[in-house]
Amino acid sequence: MSARGLVCVVLAAGSGTRMVSSTPKVMHQLAGRTLLGHVMATASSLDTQGVYVVLRHQKELIGEYLSQSFPAAIQVEQDEISGTGRAVEVSLSKIPANFDGDVLVISGDVPLMDVETLEALIQTHRSGKASATILTAVLDDPTGYGRIVRASDGQVAKIVEQLDANPDELEIQEINAGVYIFDAAHLRQALSHLQSHNAQGERYLTDAAALLVEDRNPVMAEIVSDNWLVHGINDRAQLSEVAKELNSRLCKAWQLSGVTILDPDSTWIDVQVTIGQDAVIHPATHLRGLTSIGANAEIGPSVVIENSTVQDFAKVGPFAYLRAGTDLGTNGKIGSFVETKNAKIGKGSKVPHLSYVGDAEIGEESNIGAGTIFANYDGVNKHSSKIGSFVRTGSHNVFVAPISIGDGAYTAAGTVVRKDVAPGELGMNVAPQRNIADWVISKRPGTKSSEAASKSKTK
Ligand code: UD1
Ligand code: CA
């Protein structure tokens, strides 16, 4: 691309009223990322001199998220004057005054926009020497979008918003995608003339098009062929439509790269998930966040995996829930009705049935008996458990953390394991011997007395 400068402005100051939500619109989730995160990931992969994000509504919350996830972004605060035009105007005041390149504007609620489309837009704009180039789409149902009004010679004349359009204009199917590129000097000039004589009483960025045309500065339009890329999200119905489309594209891409997905309609895969070749994903499986599935692994049906790793040839499910920080080794198994969290399960080890494994490390080739609970929480603090390699634990055990079970050790069925078991030993009945009465009166400090507790129960 030429040496001409480029900055990007992302619009995220609106309140998103149509979401009817206490969460700002751009912070709603789509395939494991916020709407804004999708746009920021795309904007950040362009070669720019800065990505400016305009914030106002719940700016602390969004600002905090940006600082963590996109620290290079420059946050700009929009004042009380409303409208997309005002949003761009305040961001221009932060861009160095001598900047004379192009300004790419993207709405924070157009999450499927991709780098290729933006690069093509920049290319069209520069080769056409336009003052502005608008990304547009021709939709069967253009309801809600700004319409592109063209003059008799086919040139762009103006953009009219749905609420301000006359019946003829409402018939127009070519819409404004909310993505534009402007020559910085022309944009500054146009924005200084924006009015708010419209249905919403706002300073519309879209009015810049007509102002530029009036001054005989060429305004171009680039029509996208894939309409999903410009699908805006204003309400939750649109959010689910876009989520479904994105998911079906992600599933298709994984299928074409060698992953068997039996039922893409019931399989949900987040954008940052990776899956190895010849893995098999059964129906009703959700792969979320930074999850990685190894080659030849078999997942599901009805499995949820969040921010976890499943190594090659491992099997998960049916009906399992792998929470953050699970790492299942090669050839390992997590079976039905098992929940895991922050658990490293070594190569070839198995947790086949009805168990909870939290804050634990299990070595290689060990087997955890059915119905086992890793009691990681004593009511105040969390503790971790360590199970060695080649261990066989009995059914219905409770491992009271912190605890360590040596390599090759065994535990008997029904044991509450409170003391470490040495390598090769059998652990059984290691619970302190207490009668029921002792147990009832030994309360944690700070809880109600047993007498008060039993009184309140009999009420
Ligand atoms: C806007 C366009 C419309 C286009 C559509 C594409 C205007 C006036 N209209 O309409 O032509 O078809 O996008 O999706 O631009 N925002 C701010 N500050 C504000 C107001 C909005 O930063 O004062 C941000 C919002 O957070 C949002 C984006 O700008 O990310 C678009 O605003 P929204 O209210 O969704 O505009 P639309 O009505 O969809
Ligand atoms: Ca919108």
Coordinates of C-alpha atoms and ligand atoms in Angstrom, one line a residue:
M1 CA 0.0 0.0 0.0
S2 CA 1.2 3.6 -0.7
A3 CA 3.0 5.7 1.9
R4 CA -0.1 7.8 2.5
G5 CA -1.1 7.9 6.2
L6 CA -4.1 6.0 7.6
V7 CA -5.8 6.3 10.9
C8 CA -8.8 4.3 12.0
V9 CA -11.8 5.6 14.1
V10 CA -14.1 3.0 15.7
L11 CA -17.5 4.3 16.9
A12 CA -18.5 2.9 20.3
A13 CA -20.1 5.8 22.2
G14 CA -23.7 5.1 21.5
S15 CA -26.0 3.7 24.2
G16 CA -27.4 0.9 22.2
T17 CA -31.0 1.6 23.4
R18 CA -32.4 -1.1 21.1
M19 CA -30.5 -3.9 23.0
V20 CA -32.6 -3.0 26.1
S21 CA -29.6 -4.0 28.3
S22 CA -27.6 -2.8 31.2
T23 CA -24.5 -4.0 29.3
P24 CA -23.4 -1.5 26.6
K25 CA -24.2 -2.9 23.1
V26 CA -20.6 -3.2 21.9
M27 CA -19.8 -5.3 25.0
H28 CA -22.3 -8.0 24.1
Q29 CA -20.7 -11.3 23.2
L30 CA -20.5 -12.9 19.8
A31 CA -18.6 -16.2 19.4
G32 CA -16.5 -15.6 22.4
R33 CA -15.6 -12.0 21.8
T34 CA -17.4 -8.7 22.4
L35 CA -18.8 -7.0 19.3
L36 CA -16.2 -4.3 19.8
G37 CA -13.5 -7.0 20.2
H38 CA -14.4 -8.3 16.7
V39 CA -14.1 -4.8 15.2
M40 CA -10.9 -4.0 17.1
A41 CA -9.2 -7.3 16.1
T42 CA -9.9 -6.4 12.5
A43 CA -8.9 -2.7 12.8
S44 CA -5.8 -3.6 14.7
S45 CA -4.5 -5.9 11.9
L46 CA -4.5 -3.0 9.4
D47 CA -1.4 -0.9 9.0
T48 CA -2.4 2.4 10.6
Q49 CA -0.9 5.2 12.6
G50 CA -3.5 4.6 15.3
V51 CA -6.9 3.1 16.1
Y52 CA -9.0 5.7 17.9
V53 CA -12.1 4.4 19.8
V54 CA -14.8 6.9 20.6
L55 CA -16.5 6.2 24.0
R56 CA -19.2 7.9 26.1
H57 CA -21.9 5.5 27.3
Q58 CA -20.4 3.4 30.1
K59 CA -17.0 4.6 29.1
E60 CA -15.3 3.3 32.2
L61 CA -16.4 -0.3 31.6
I62 CA -15.5 -0.3 27.9
G63 CA -12.3 1.7 28.5
E64 CA -11.1 -0.9 31.0
Y65 CA -11.8 -3.7 28.6
L66 CA -9.9 -1.9 25.8
S67 CA -6.9 -1.2 28.1
Q68 CA -6.7 -4.9 28.8
S69 CA -7.5 -6.4 25.5
F70 CA -6.3 -3.7 23.0
P71 CA -3.8 -1.6 24.9
A72 CA -2.6 0.1 21.8
A73 CA -6.0 1.7 21.1
I74 CA -6.4 5.4 21.7
Q75 CA -9.5 6.1 23.7
V76 CA -11.4 9.3 22.9
E77 CA -14.4 10.6 24.9
Q78 CA -17.4 12.0 23.1
D79 CA -19.0 15.0 24.7
E80 CA -22.8 15.4 25.3
I81 CA -23.4 16.3 21.7
S82 CA -24.9 13.2 20.0
G83 CA -24.4 11.6 16.6
T84 CA -21.9 9.6 14.6
G85 CA -20.7 12.8 13.0
R86 CA -19.9 14.3 16.4
A87 CA -18.1 11.1 17.4
V88 CA -15.8 11.4 14.5
E89 CA -15.3 15.1 15.1
V90 CA -14.0 14.6 18.6
S91 CA -11.7 11.8 17.5
L92 CA -10.3 14.1 14.8
S93 CA -9.4 16.6 17.5
K94 CA -7.1 14.0 19.0
I95 CA -5.4 13.1 15.7
P96 CA -2.3 15.2 15.1
A97 CA -3.4 18.4 13.3
N98 CA -0.8 18.0 10.5
F99 CA -2.1 14.5 9.7
D100 CA -3.1 14.6 6.0
G101 CA -3.8 11.0 5.1
D102 CA -7.0 9.0 5.2
V103 CA -9.5 8.4 8.0
L104 CA -11.2 5.0 8.0
V105 CA -14.4 5.0 10.1
I106 CA -15.9 1.7 11.4
S107 CA -19.0 1.3 13.5
G108 CA -18.4 -0.8 16.7
D109 CA -21.6 -2.8 15.9
V110 CA -20.6 -4.3 12.5
P111 CA -18.7 -7.3 13.8
L112 CA -18.2 -9.4 10.7
M113 CA -16.4 -6.7 8.8
D114 CA -13.1 -8.2 7.6
V115 CA -9.6 -7.0 6.7
E116 CA -9.8 -7.9 3.0
T117 CA -13.0 -5.8 2.6
L118 CA -11.4 -2.8 4.4
E119 CA -8.2 -3.1 2.3
A120 CA -10.3 -3.2 -0.9
L121 CA -12.2 -0.1 0.3
I122 CA -8.9 1.8 0.9
Q123 CA -7.6 0.7 -2.5
T124 CA -10.8 1.9 -4.3
H125 CA -10.7 5.2 -2.4
R126 CA -7.1 5.9 -3.2
S127 CA -7.0 4.8 -6.8
G128 CA -10.2 6.8 -7.4
K129 CA -8.8 9.9 -5.6
A130 CA -12.1 10.3 -3.8
S131 CA -12.7 12.6 -0.9
A132 CA -14.8 9.9 0.7
T133 CA -15.7 6.3 -0.2
I134 CA -18.6 4.6 1.5
L135 CA -19.0 0.8 1.9
T136 CA -22.5 -0.1 0.7
A137 CA -24.6 -3.2 0.2
V138 CA -27.7 -4.0 -1.7
L139 CA -30.2 -5.7 0.6
D140 CA -33.5 -7.4 0.0
D141 CA -34.7 -5.9 3.2
P142 CA -32.9 -2.5 3.8
T143 CA -35.1 -1.6 6.8
G144 CA -33.2 0.3 9.5
Y145 CA -30.2 1.3 7.5
G146 CA -29.3 4.6 5.9
R147 CA -30.1 4.6 2.2
I148 CA -27.6 5.6 -0.6
V149 CA -29.3 8.2 -2.8
R150 CA -27.6 8.4 -6.2
A151 CA -27.9 11.2 -8.8
S152 CA -29.2 10.5 -12.3
D153 CA -25.6 10.0 -13.5
G154 CA -25.3 7.2 -10.9
Q155 CA -22.9 9.1 -8.6
V156 CA -23.5 9.2 -4.8
A157 CA -25.6 12.3 -3.9
K158 CA -26.3 11.7 -0.2
I159 CA -27.2 9.2 2.5
V160 CA -30.6 9.5 4.0
E161 CA -31.4 7.8 7.3
Q162 CA -34.5 5.5 7.6
L163 CA -36.3 7.9 9.9
D164 CA -35.7 10.9 7.6
A165 CA -36.4 9.1 4.3
N166 CA -39.4 9.9 2.1
P167 CA -41.4 6.9 0.6
D168 CA -39.3 6.9 -2.6
E169 CA -36.1 6.9 -0.6
L170 CA -37.4 4.0 1.6
E171 CA -37.6 1.9 -1.6
I172 CA -33.9 2.2 -2.2
Q173 CA -32.1 -1.1 -1.5
E174 CA -28.5 0.1 -1.4
I175 CA -27.6 0.9 2.2
N176 CA -24.8 2.5 4.1
A177 CA -22.7 -0.2 5.9
G178 CA -21.5 2.3 8.5
V179 CA -17.9 1.9 7.2
Y180 CA -16.2 4.7 5.3
I181 CA -12.9 6.2 4.4
F182 CA -12.3 9.9 4.1
D183 CA -9.5 12.2 3.1
A184 CA -8.7 13.8 6.5
A185 CA -8.7 17.5 5.3
H186 CA -12.1 17.1 3.5
L187 CA -13.5 15.3 6.5
R188 CA -12.5 18.1 8.9
Q189 CA -14.1 20.6 6.6
A190 CA -17.4 18.7 6.2
L191 CA -17.8 17.9 9.9
S192 CA -17.5 21.6 10.7
H193 CA -20.6 22.2 8.7
L194 CA -22.8 19.4 10.1
Q195 CA -26.3 20.3 11.4
S196 CA -28.7 18.3 13.5
H197 CA -31.9 19.1 11.6
N198 CA -33.1 15.5 11.5
A199 CA -35.5 13.1 13.1
Q200 CA -33.1 12.2 15.9
G201 CA -31.7 15.7 16.4
E202 CA -28.2 14.3 16.0
R203 CA -25.1 15.3 14.1
Y204 CA -25.0 12.5 11.5
L205 CA -21.7 11.5 10.0
T206 CA -23.7 10.4 7.0
D207 CA -24.5 14.0 6.2
A208 CA -20.8 14.5 5.4
A209 CA -21.5 12.8 2.0
A210 CA -23.9 15.4 0.7
L211 CA -21.7 18.3 2.0
L212 CA -18.7 16.9 0.1
V213 CA -20.8 16.4 -3.0
E214 CA -22.1 20.0 -2.8
D215 CA -18.5 21.2 -2.7
R216 CA -17.8 19.1 -5.8
N217 CA -15.6 16.6 -4.0
P218 CA -16.0 13.2 -5.5
V219 CA -17.7 10.7 -3.2
M220 CA -17.6 7.0 -4.2
A221 CA -19.3 3.9 -3.1
E222 CA -17.9 0.4 -2.9
I223 CA -20.6 -2.3 -3.0
V224 CA -19.8 -5.5 -1.0
S225 CA -20.9 -8.8 -2.4
D226 CA -21.1 -10.6 0.9
N227 CA -23.9 -8.8 2.7
W228 CA -23.2 -10.6 6.1
L229 CA -20.0 -8.6 6.4
V230 CA -21.9 -5.4 6.9
H231 CA -24.7 -6.7 9.0
G232 CA -25.2 -4.2 11.9
I233 CA -26.3 -5.3 15.3
N234 CA -28.9 -3.0 17.0
D235 CA -31.0 -5.5 18.9
R236 CA -30.8 -9.1 20.2
A237 CA -32.6 -10.6 17.3
Q238 CA -29.9 -9.3 15.0
L239 CA -27.3 -10.5 17.4
S240 CA -28.5 -14.1 17.2
E241 CA -28.8 -13.9 13.4
V242 CA -25.2 -12.8 13.1
A243 CA -24.1 -15.3 15.7
K244 CA -25.7 -18.2 13.7
E245 CA -24.2 -17.1 10.5
L246 CA -20.7 -16.6 12.0
N247 CA -21.0 -20.0 13.7
S248 CA -22.0 -21.8 10.5
R249 CA -19.0 -20.2 8.7
L250 CA -16.6 -21.3 11.5
C251 CA -18.0 -24.8 11.4
K252 CA -17.6 -25.0 7.6
A253 CA -14.1 -23.7 7.8
W254 CA -13.1 -26.4 10.3
Q255 CA -14.9 -29.1 8.3
L256 CA -12.9 -28.0 5.2
S257 CA -9.7 -28.2 7.2
G258 CA -10.3 -31.8 8.2
V259 CA -12.5 -31.8 11.3
T260 CA -15.7 -33.9 11.4
I261 CA -18.6 -31.9 12.7
L262 CA -21.7 -34.0 12.6
D263 CA -24.2 -31.3 13.2
P264 CA -23.1 -27.7 12.7
D265 CA -26.6 -26.5 13.6
S266 CA -26.1 -27.6 17.2
T267 CA -22.4 -27.1 17.5
W268 CA -21.1 -23.7 18.7
I269 CA -17.5 -22.8 18.2
D270 CA -15.9 -19.5 19.3
V271 CA -13.6 -17.6 17.0
Q272 CA -10.4 -18.2 19.0
V273 CA -10.9 -22.0 19.2
T274 CA -8.4 -24.3 17.4
I275 CA -9.1 -27.9 16.3
G276 CA -6.7 -30.5 15.0
Q277 CA -7.2 -32.6 12.0
D278 CA -9.5 -35.7 12.2
A279 CA -11.0 -34.5 15.5
V280 CA -14.7 -35.5 15.7
I281 CA -17.2 -33.1 17.2
H282 CA -20.6 -34.6 18.1
P283 CA -23.8 -32.7 18.3
A284 CA -24.7 -30.1 21.0
T285 CA -21.1 -29.3 21.8
H286 CA -19.9 -25.8 22.7
L287 CA -16.3 -25.0 22.4
R288 CA -15.7 -21.6 24.1
G289 CA -12.9 -19.0 24.5
L290 CA -9.3 -20.0 24.1
T291 CA -10.0 -23.7 23.8
S292 CA -7.7 -26.0 21.8
I293 CA -8.8 -29.5 20.6
G294 CA -6.0 -31.9 19.5
A295 CA -5.9 -34.0 16.3
N296 CA -8.1 -37.2 16.4
A297 CA -9.8 -36.1 19.6
E298 CA -13.4 -37.0 20.0
I299 CA -15.8 -34.5 21.8
G300 CA -19.4 -34.9 22.7
P301 CA -22.3 -35.2 22.3
S302 CA -23.5 -32.5 24.7
V303 CA -20.2 -31.2 26.0
V304 CA -19.2 -27.7 27.0
I305 CA -15.5 -26.8 27.0
E306 CA -14.3 -23.4 28.1
N307 CA -10.7 -22.0 27.9
S308 CA -9.2 -25.5 28.1
T309 CA -6.9 -27.9 26.1
V310 CA -7.8 -31.4 25.0
Q311 CA -4.7 -33.2 23.5
D312 CA -4.5 -35.5 20.6
F313 CA -6.6 -38.7 20.7
A314 CA -8.3 -37.7 23.9
K315 CA -12.1 -38.3 24.4
V316 CA -14.6 -36.1 26.2
G317 CA -18.2 -36.8 27.0
P318 CA -21.0 -37.4 26.4
F319 CA -22.3 -34.9 28.9
A320 CA -19.2 -33.3 30.3
Y321 CA -18.3 -29.7 31.4
L322 CA -14.7 -28.7 31.2
R323 CA -14.2 -25.3 32.8
A324 CA -11.3 -23.0 32.5
G325 CA -7.8 -24.4 32.9
T326 CA -8.5 -28.0 32.1
D327 CA -5.8 -29.8 30.3
L328 CA -6.6 -33.3 29.2
G329 CA -3.5 -35.3 28.1
T330 CA -3.0 -37.4 24.9
N331 CA -5.3 -40.4 24.9
G332 CA -7.0 -39.2 28.1
K333 CA -10.7 -39.5 28.9
I334 CA -13.2 -37.3 30.6
G335 CA -16.5 -39.2 30.6
S336 CA -20.1 -38.7 31.3
F337 CA -21.4 -36.3 33.9
V338 CA -17.9 -35.1 34.8
E339 CA -17.0 -31.5 35.6
T340 CA -13.4 -30.3 35.7
K341 CA -11.8 -27.0 36.5
N342 CA -8.1 -26.0 36.6
A343 CA -7.2 -29.7 36.3
K344 CA -4.3 -31.2 34.5
I345 CA -5.0 -34.7 33.6
G346 CA -2.0 -36.6 32.3
K347 CA -1.4 -38.7 29.3
G348 CA -3.7 -41.7 29.2
S349 CA -5.4 -40.9 32.5
K350 CA -9.2 -41.3 32.8
V351 CA -12.0 -39.7 34.8
P352 CA -14.8 -41.8 33.2
H353 CA -17.9 -41.2 35.3
L354 CA -19.9 -38.8 37.6
S355 CA -17.0 -36.8 39.1
Y356 CA -15.8 -33.3 40.0
V357 CA -12.1 -32.6 39.5
G358 CA -11.2 -29.1 40.6
D359 CA -7.7 -27.6 41.2
A360 CA -6.0 -31.0 40.7
E361 CA -3.1 -32.5 38.9
I362 CA -3.3 -36.1 37.9
G363 CA -0.3 -37.9 36.5
E364 CA -0.2 -40.4 33.6
E365 CA -2.2 -43.6 33.1
S366 CA -4.2 -43.1 36.3
N367 CA -7.9 -44.0 36.7
I368 CA -10.2 -42.1 38.9
G369 CA -13.1 -44.2 40.2
A370 CA -16.8 -43.4 39.5
G371 CA -18.4 -40.7 41.6
T372 CA -15.2 -39.1 42.9
I373 CA -15.2 -35.5 44.2
F374 CA -12.1 -33.4 44.6
A375 CA -13.1 -31.3 47.6
N376 CA -11.0 -28.3 46.8
Y377 CA -12.8 -25.7 49.0
D378 CA -12.9 -25.8 52.8
G379 CA -15.4 -23.0 52.9
V380 CA -12.8 -20.3 53.2
N381 CA -9.9 -21.2 50.9
K382 CA -9.3 -23.3 47.8
H383 CA -6.6 -26.0 47.9
S384 CA -5.1 -28.3 45.3
S385 CA -4.7 -32.1 45.0
K386 CA -2.0 -34.1 43.4
I387 CA -2.6 -37.7 42.2
G388 CA 0.5 -39.5 40.8
S389 CA 0.8 -41.7 37.8
F390 CA -0.5 -45.3 37.5
V391 CA -2.9 -44.6 40.4
R392 CA -6.2 -46.5 40.8
T393 CA -8.8 -44.8 43.0
G394 CA -11.9 -46.5 44.3
S395 CA -15.5 -45.5 43.5
H396 CA -17.1 -42.8 45.5
N397 CA -14.0 -41.2 47.0
V398 CA -13.7 -37.7 48.3
F399 CA -10.2 -36.2 48.1
V400 CA -10.0 -33.5 50.8
A401 CA -7.5 -31.0 49.5
P402 CA -4.6 -30.3 50.0
I403 CA -3.8 -33.9 49.4
S404 CA -1.2 -36.0 47.6
I405 CA -1.5 -39.6 46.3
G406 CA 1.7 -41.2 45.3
D407 CA 2.5 -43.1 42.1
G408 CA 0.9 -46.5 41.8
A409 CA -1.2 -46.0 45.0
Y410 CA -4.8 -47.3 45.4
T411 CA -7.7 -46.1 47.4
A412 CA -10.7 -48.1 48.6
A413 CA -14.2 -47.6 47.5
G414 CA -16.2 -45.0 49.6
T415 CA -13.1 -43.5 51.2
V416 CA -12.9 -39.9 52.3
V417 CA -9.2 -39.4 51.8
R418 CA -7.9 -36.8 54.3
K419 CA -4.3 -37.9 54.5
D420 CA -1.6 -38.3 51.9
V421 CA -1.2 -41.8 50.5
A422 CA 2.4 -42.9 49.8
P423 CA 3.5 -44.4 46.5
G424 CA 2.2 -48.0 46.1
E425 CA 0.1 -47.9 49.3
L426 CA -3.6 -48.5 49.7
G427 CA -5.5 -45.6 51.2
M428 CA -8.7 -46.5 53.1
N429 CA -10.7 -45.2 56.0
V430 CA -8.2 -42.5 56.6
A431 CA -10.9 -40.2 57.8
P432 CA -10.6 -39.2 61.5
Q433 CA -12.7 -41.5 63.7
R434 CA -15.6 -39.4 65.0
N435 CA -19.1 -40.2 66.1
I436 CA -22.1 -38.4 64.6
A437 CA -22.5 -36.2 67.7
D438 CA -18.9 -34.9 67.4
W439 CA -19.5 -34.1 63.8
V440 CA -22.6 -32.1 64.4
I441 CA -21.1 -29.9 67.1
S442 CA -17.8 -29.2 65.4
K443 CA -18.6 -26.1 63.5
R444 CA -16.4 -23.7 61.6
P445 CA -15.6 -20.6 63.6
G446 CA -18.0 -17.8 62.8
T447 CA -21.0 -20.0 62.0
K448 CA -24.2 -20.2 64.1
S449 CA -24.1 -22.5 67.1
S450 CA -25.5 -26.0 66.5
E451 CA -28.3 -25.3 68.9
A452 CA -29.4 -22.1 67.0
A453 CA -29.0 -24.0 63.8
S454 CA -31.2 -26.9 64.8
K455 CA -33.8 -24.5 66.2
S456 CA -33.9 -22.6 62.9
K457 CA -34.3 -25.9 61.0
T458 CA -37.3 -27.0 63.0
K459 CA -39.2 -23.7 62.2
Ligands
UD1_1 C1 -25.8 4.0 11.3 C2 -25.8 5.0 10.1 C3 -26.6 4.3 9.0 C4 -26.0 3.0 8.6 C5 -25.9 2.1 9.8 C6 -25.0 0.9 9.5 C7 -25.6 7.3 11.0 C8 -26.3 8.5 11.3 N1 -26.3 6.2 10.5 O1 -27.1 3.9 11.7 O2 -26.6 5.2 7.8 O3 -26.8 2.4 7.7 O4 -25.2 2.8 10.9 O5 -25.0 -0.1 10.5 O6 -24.4 7.2 11.1 N2 -22.2 6.1 18.0 C9 -21.3 6.9 18.6 N3 -21.7 8.2 19.0 C10 -23.0 8.6 18.9 C11 -23.9 7.7 18.2 C12 -23.5 6.5 17.8 O7 -20.1 6.6 18.8 O8 -23.4 9.7 19.3 C13 -21.7 4.7 17.5 C14 -22.6 3.6 18.1 O9 -22.0 3.2 19.3 C15 -22.5 2.6 17.0 C16 -22.2 3.4 15.7 O10 -21.9 4.7 16.1 O11 -21.3 1.7 17.2 C17 -23.5 3.4 14.9 O12 -24.6 4.0 15.7 P1 -26.0 3.4 15.6 O13 -26.9 4.2 16.5 O14 -26.1 2.0 15.7 O15 -26.4 3.9 14.1 P2 -27.5 3.2 13.1 O16 -28.8 3.8 13.5 O17 -27.3 1.8 13.1
CA2 CA -26.1 0.3 14.1

